[in-house]
Short mmCIF file of C-alpha atoms and ligand atoms in Angstrom, two decimals:
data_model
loop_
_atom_site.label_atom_id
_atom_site.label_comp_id
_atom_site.label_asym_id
_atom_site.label_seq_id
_atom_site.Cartn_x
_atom_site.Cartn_y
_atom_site.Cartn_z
CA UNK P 11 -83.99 161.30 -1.92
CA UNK P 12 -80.37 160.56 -2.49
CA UNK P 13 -78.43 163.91 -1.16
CA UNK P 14 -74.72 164.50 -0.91
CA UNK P 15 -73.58 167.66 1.51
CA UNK P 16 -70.42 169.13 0.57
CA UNK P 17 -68.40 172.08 1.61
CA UNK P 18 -65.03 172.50 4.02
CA UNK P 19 -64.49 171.37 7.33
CA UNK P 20 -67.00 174.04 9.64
CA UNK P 21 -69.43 174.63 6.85
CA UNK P 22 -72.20 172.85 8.72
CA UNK P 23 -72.40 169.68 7.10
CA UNK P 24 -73.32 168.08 10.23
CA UNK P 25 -75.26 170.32 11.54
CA UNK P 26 -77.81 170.82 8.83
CA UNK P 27 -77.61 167.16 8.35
CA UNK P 28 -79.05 166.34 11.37
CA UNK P 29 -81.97 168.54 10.27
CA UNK P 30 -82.29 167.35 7.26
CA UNK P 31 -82.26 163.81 7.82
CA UNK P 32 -85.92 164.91 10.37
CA UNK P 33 -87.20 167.04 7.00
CA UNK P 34 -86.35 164.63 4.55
CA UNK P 35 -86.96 160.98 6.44
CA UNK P 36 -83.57 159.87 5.27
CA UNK P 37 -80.42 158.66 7.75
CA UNK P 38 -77.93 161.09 7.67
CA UNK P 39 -74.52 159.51 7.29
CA UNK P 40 -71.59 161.19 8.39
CA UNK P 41 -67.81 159.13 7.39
CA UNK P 42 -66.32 161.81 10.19
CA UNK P 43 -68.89 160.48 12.54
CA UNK P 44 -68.57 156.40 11.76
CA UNK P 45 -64.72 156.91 12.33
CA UNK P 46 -64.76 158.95 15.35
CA UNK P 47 -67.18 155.94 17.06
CA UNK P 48 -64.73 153.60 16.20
CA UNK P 49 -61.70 155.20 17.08
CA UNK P 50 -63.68 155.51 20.55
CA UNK P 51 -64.97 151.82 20.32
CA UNK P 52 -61.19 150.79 19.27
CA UNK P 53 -62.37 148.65 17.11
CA UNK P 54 -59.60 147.95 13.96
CA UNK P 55 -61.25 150.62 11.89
CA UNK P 56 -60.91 153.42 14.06
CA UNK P 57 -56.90 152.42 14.80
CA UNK P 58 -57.02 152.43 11.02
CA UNK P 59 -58.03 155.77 10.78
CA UNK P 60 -57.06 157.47 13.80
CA UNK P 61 -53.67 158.80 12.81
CA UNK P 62 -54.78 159.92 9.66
CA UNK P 63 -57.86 162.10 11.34
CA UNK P 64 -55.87 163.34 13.55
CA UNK P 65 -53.11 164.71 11.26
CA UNK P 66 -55.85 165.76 9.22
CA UNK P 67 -55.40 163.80 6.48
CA UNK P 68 -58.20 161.84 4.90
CA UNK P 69 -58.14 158.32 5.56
CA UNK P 70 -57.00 156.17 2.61
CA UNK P 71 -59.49 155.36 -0.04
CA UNK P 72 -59.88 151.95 0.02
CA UNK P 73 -60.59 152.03 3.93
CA UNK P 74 -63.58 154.89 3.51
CA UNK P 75 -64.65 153.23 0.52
CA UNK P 76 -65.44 149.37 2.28
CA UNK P 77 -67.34 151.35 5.27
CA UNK P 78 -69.73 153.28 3.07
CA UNK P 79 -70.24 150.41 0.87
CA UNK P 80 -71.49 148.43 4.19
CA UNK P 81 -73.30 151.63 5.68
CA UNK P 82 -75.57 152.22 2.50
CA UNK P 83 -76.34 148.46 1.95
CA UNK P 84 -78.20 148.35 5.40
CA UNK P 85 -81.87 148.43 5.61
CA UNK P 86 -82.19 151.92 6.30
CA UNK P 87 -80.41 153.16 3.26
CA UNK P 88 -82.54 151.16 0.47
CA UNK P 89 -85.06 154.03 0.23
CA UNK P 90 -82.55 157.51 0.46
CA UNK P 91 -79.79 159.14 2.33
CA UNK P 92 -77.85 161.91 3.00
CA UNK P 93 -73.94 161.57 2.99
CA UNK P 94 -71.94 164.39 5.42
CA UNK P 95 -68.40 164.29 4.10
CA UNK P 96 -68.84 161.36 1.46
CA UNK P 97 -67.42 161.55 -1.27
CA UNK P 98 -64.29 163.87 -1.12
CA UNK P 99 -62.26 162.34 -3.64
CA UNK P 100 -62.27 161.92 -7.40
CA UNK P 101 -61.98 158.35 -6.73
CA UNK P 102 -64.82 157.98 -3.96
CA UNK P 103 -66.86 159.65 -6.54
CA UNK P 104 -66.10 156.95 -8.81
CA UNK P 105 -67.01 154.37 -6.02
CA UNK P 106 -70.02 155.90 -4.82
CA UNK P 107 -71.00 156.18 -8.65
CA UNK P 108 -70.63 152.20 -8.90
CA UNK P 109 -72.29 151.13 -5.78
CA UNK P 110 -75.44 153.20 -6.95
CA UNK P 111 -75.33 151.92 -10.48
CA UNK P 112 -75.29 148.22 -9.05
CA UNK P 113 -78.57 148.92 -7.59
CA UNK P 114 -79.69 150.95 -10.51
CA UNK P 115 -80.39 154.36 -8.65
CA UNK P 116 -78.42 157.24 -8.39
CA UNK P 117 -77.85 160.90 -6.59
CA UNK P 118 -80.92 163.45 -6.63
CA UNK P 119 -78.43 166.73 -6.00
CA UNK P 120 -75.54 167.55 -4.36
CA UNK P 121 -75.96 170.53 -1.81
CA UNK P 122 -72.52 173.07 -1.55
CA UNK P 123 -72.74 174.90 1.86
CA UNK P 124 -70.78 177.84 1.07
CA UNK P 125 -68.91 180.04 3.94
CA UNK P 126 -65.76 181.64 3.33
CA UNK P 127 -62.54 180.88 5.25
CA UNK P 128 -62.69 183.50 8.12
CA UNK P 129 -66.41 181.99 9.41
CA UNK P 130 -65.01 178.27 9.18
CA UNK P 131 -61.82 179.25 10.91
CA UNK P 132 -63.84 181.29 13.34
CA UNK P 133 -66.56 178.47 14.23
CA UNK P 134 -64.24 175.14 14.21
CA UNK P 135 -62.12 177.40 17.35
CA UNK P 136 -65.47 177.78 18.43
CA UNK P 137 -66.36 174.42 18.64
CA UNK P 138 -62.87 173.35 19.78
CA UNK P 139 -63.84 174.99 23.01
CA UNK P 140 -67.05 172.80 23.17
CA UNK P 141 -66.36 169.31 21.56
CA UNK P 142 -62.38 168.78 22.06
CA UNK P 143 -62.43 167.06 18.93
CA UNK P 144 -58.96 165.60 18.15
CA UNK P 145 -58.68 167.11 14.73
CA UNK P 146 -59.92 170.76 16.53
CA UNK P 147 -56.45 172.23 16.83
CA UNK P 148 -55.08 175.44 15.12
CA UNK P 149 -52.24 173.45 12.94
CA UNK P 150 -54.39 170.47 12.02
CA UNK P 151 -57.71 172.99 11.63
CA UNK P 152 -55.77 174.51 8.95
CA UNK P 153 -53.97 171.62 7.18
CA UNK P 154 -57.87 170.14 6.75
CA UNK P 155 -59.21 173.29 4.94
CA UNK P 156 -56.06 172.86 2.72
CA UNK P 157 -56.67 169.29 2.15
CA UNK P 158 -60.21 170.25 1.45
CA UNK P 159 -59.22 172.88 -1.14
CA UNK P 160 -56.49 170.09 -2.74
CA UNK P 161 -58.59 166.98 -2.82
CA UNK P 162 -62.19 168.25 -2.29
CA UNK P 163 -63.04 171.51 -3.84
CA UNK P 164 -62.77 169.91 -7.58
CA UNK P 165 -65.78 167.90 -6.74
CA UNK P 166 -67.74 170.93 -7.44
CA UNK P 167 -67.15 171.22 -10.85
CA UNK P 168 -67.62 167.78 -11.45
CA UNK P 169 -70.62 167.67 -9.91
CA UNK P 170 -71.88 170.89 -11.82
CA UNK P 171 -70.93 169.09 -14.78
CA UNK P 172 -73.36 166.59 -14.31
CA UNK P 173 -76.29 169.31 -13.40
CA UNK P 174 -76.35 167.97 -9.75
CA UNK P 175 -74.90 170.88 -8.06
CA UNK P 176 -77.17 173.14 -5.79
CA UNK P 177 -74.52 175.74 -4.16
CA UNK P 178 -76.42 177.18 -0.76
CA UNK P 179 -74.76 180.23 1.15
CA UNK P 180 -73.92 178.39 4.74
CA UNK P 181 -73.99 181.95 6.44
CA UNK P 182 -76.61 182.91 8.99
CA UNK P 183 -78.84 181.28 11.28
CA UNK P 184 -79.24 177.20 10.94
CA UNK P 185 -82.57 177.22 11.01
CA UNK P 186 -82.55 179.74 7.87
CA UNK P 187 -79.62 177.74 6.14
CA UNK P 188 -81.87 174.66 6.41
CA UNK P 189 -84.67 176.48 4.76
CA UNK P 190 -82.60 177.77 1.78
CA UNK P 191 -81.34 174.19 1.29
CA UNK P 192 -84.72 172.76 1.31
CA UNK P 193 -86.07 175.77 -1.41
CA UNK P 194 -82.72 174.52 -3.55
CA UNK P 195 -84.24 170.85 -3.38
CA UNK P 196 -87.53 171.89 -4.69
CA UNK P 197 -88.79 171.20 -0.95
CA UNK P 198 -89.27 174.93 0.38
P1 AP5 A 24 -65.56 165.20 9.29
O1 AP5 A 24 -66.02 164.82 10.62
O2 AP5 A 24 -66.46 165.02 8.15
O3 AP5 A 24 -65.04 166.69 9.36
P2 AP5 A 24 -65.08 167.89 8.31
O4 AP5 A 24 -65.53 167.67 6.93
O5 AP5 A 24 -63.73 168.44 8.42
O6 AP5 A 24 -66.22 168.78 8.78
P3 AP5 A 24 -66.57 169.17 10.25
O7 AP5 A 24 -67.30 168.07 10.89
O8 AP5 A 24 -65.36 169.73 10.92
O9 AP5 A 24 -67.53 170.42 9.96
P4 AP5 A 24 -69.06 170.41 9.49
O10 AP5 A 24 -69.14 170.93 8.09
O11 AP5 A 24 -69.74 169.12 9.79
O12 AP5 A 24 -69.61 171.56 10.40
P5 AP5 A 24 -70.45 171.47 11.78
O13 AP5 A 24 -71.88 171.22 11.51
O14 AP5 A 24 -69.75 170.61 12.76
O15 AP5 A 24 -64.21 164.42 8.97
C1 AP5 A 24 -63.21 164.32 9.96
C2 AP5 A 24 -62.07 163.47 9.43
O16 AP5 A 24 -62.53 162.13 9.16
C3 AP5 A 24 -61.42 163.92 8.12
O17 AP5 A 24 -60.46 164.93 8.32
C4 AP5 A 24 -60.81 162.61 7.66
O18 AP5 A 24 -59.65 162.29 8.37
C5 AP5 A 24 -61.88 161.60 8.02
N1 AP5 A 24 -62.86 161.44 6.94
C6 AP5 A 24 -64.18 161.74 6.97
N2 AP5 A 24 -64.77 161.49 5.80
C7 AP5 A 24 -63.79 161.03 4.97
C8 AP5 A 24 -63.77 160.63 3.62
N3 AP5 A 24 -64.88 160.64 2.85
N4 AP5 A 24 -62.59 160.23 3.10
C9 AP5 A 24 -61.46 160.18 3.84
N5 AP5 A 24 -61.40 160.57 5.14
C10 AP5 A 24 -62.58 160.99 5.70
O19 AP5 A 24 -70.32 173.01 12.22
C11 AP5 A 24 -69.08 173.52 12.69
C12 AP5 A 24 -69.33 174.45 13.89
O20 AP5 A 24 -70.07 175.59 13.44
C13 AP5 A 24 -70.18 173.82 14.99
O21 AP5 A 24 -69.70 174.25 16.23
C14 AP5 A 24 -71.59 174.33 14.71
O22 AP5 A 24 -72.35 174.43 15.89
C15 AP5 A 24 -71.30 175.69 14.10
N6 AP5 A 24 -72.31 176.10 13.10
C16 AP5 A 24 -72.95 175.30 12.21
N7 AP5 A 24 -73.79 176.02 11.44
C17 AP5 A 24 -73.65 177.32 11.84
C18 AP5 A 24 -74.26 178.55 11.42
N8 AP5 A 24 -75.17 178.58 10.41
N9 AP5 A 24 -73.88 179.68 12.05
C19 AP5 A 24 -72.97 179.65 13.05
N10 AP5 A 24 -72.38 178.52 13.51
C20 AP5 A 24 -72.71 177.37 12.91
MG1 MG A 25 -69.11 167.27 10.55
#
């Protein structure tokens, strides 16, 4: 199973990918996650990125492009996986097309978690209490849910173009959110 997870910064993309990954015997990848180990590694990546995550700004293209490419070529990745916050651009969509037509397969569905503003705004100050994640702060909180709606949010409809899209309603309890996106995958 080749899954994408999409939806705005608090939807639970890491969360239910974590559970997913269990369900589904595929490694859930998470770009936020990659960077945030190597801006705490410091290796040249993570300086790379660093600023840009924590202004809340996606990290250039090319950069997030190389690091998937090498992520999904491991071992691990030949038989499925789950990206969490991969692509978010019309151009990583074009790049994530090409590295799966070079090995001839391509993406099974592409799960929306949807949760309107007030619950994302509500839950990332929630976890800013608990994580202290850099890019956790009011200002920068908000500037990401506007670079989601700018550079993100028109992956849906290309997506639903291509008959991929399987839009899940994020609210409730995790443990029910996982079961409506397995019933959306035909795995319920
Ligand atoms: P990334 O780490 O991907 O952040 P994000 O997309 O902004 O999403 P979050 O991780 O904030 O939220 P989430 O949807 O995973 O929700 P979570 O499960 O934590 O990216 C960070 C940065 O890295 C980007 O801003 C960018 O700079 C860079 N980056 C990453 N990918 C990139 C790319 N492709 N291109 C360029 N740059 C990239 O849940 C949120 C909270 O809610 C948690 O506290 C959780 O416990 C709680 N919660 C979860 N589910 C529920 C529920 N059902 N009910 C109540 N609470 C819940
Ligand atoms: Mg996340």
């Amino acid at each position: 199973m080749r899954l994408v997870l999409l939806g705005p910064p608090g939807a639970g993309k890491g969360t239910q990918a974590a559970r997913l990954a269990t369900e589904l015997a595929v490694p859930a990848i998470s770009t936020g996650d990659i960077f945030r180990a190597n801006v705490s590694e410091g290796t040249e990546l993570g300086r790379e990125a660093q600023a840009f995550m924590d202004a809340g700004e996606y990290v250039p293209d090319t950069v997030t492009n190389a690091m998937v490419r090498d992520r999904l070529a491991a071992d691990d990745a030949r038989g499925g996986f789950l990206l969490d916050g991969y692509p978010r651009t019309t151009a990583q969509v074009a790049e994530l097309d090409r590295m799966l037509d070079a090995d001839g397969s391509s993406l099974d569905a592409v799960v929306e978690l949807t949760v309107d503003t007030d619950e994302v705004v509500k839950r990332l100050a929630q976890r800013a209490t608990e994580q202290h994640r850099s890019d956790d702060g009011e200002a920068v909180q908000r500037h990401r849910l506007e670079v989601y709606a700018a550079q993100t949010a028109p992956l849906v409809d290309v997506y639903a173009g291509r008959g991929l899209l399987r839009p899940v309603d994020g609210l409730g309890e995790v443990a029910e959110v996982t079961r409506r996106i397995l019933a959306a995958l035909g795995r319920g």
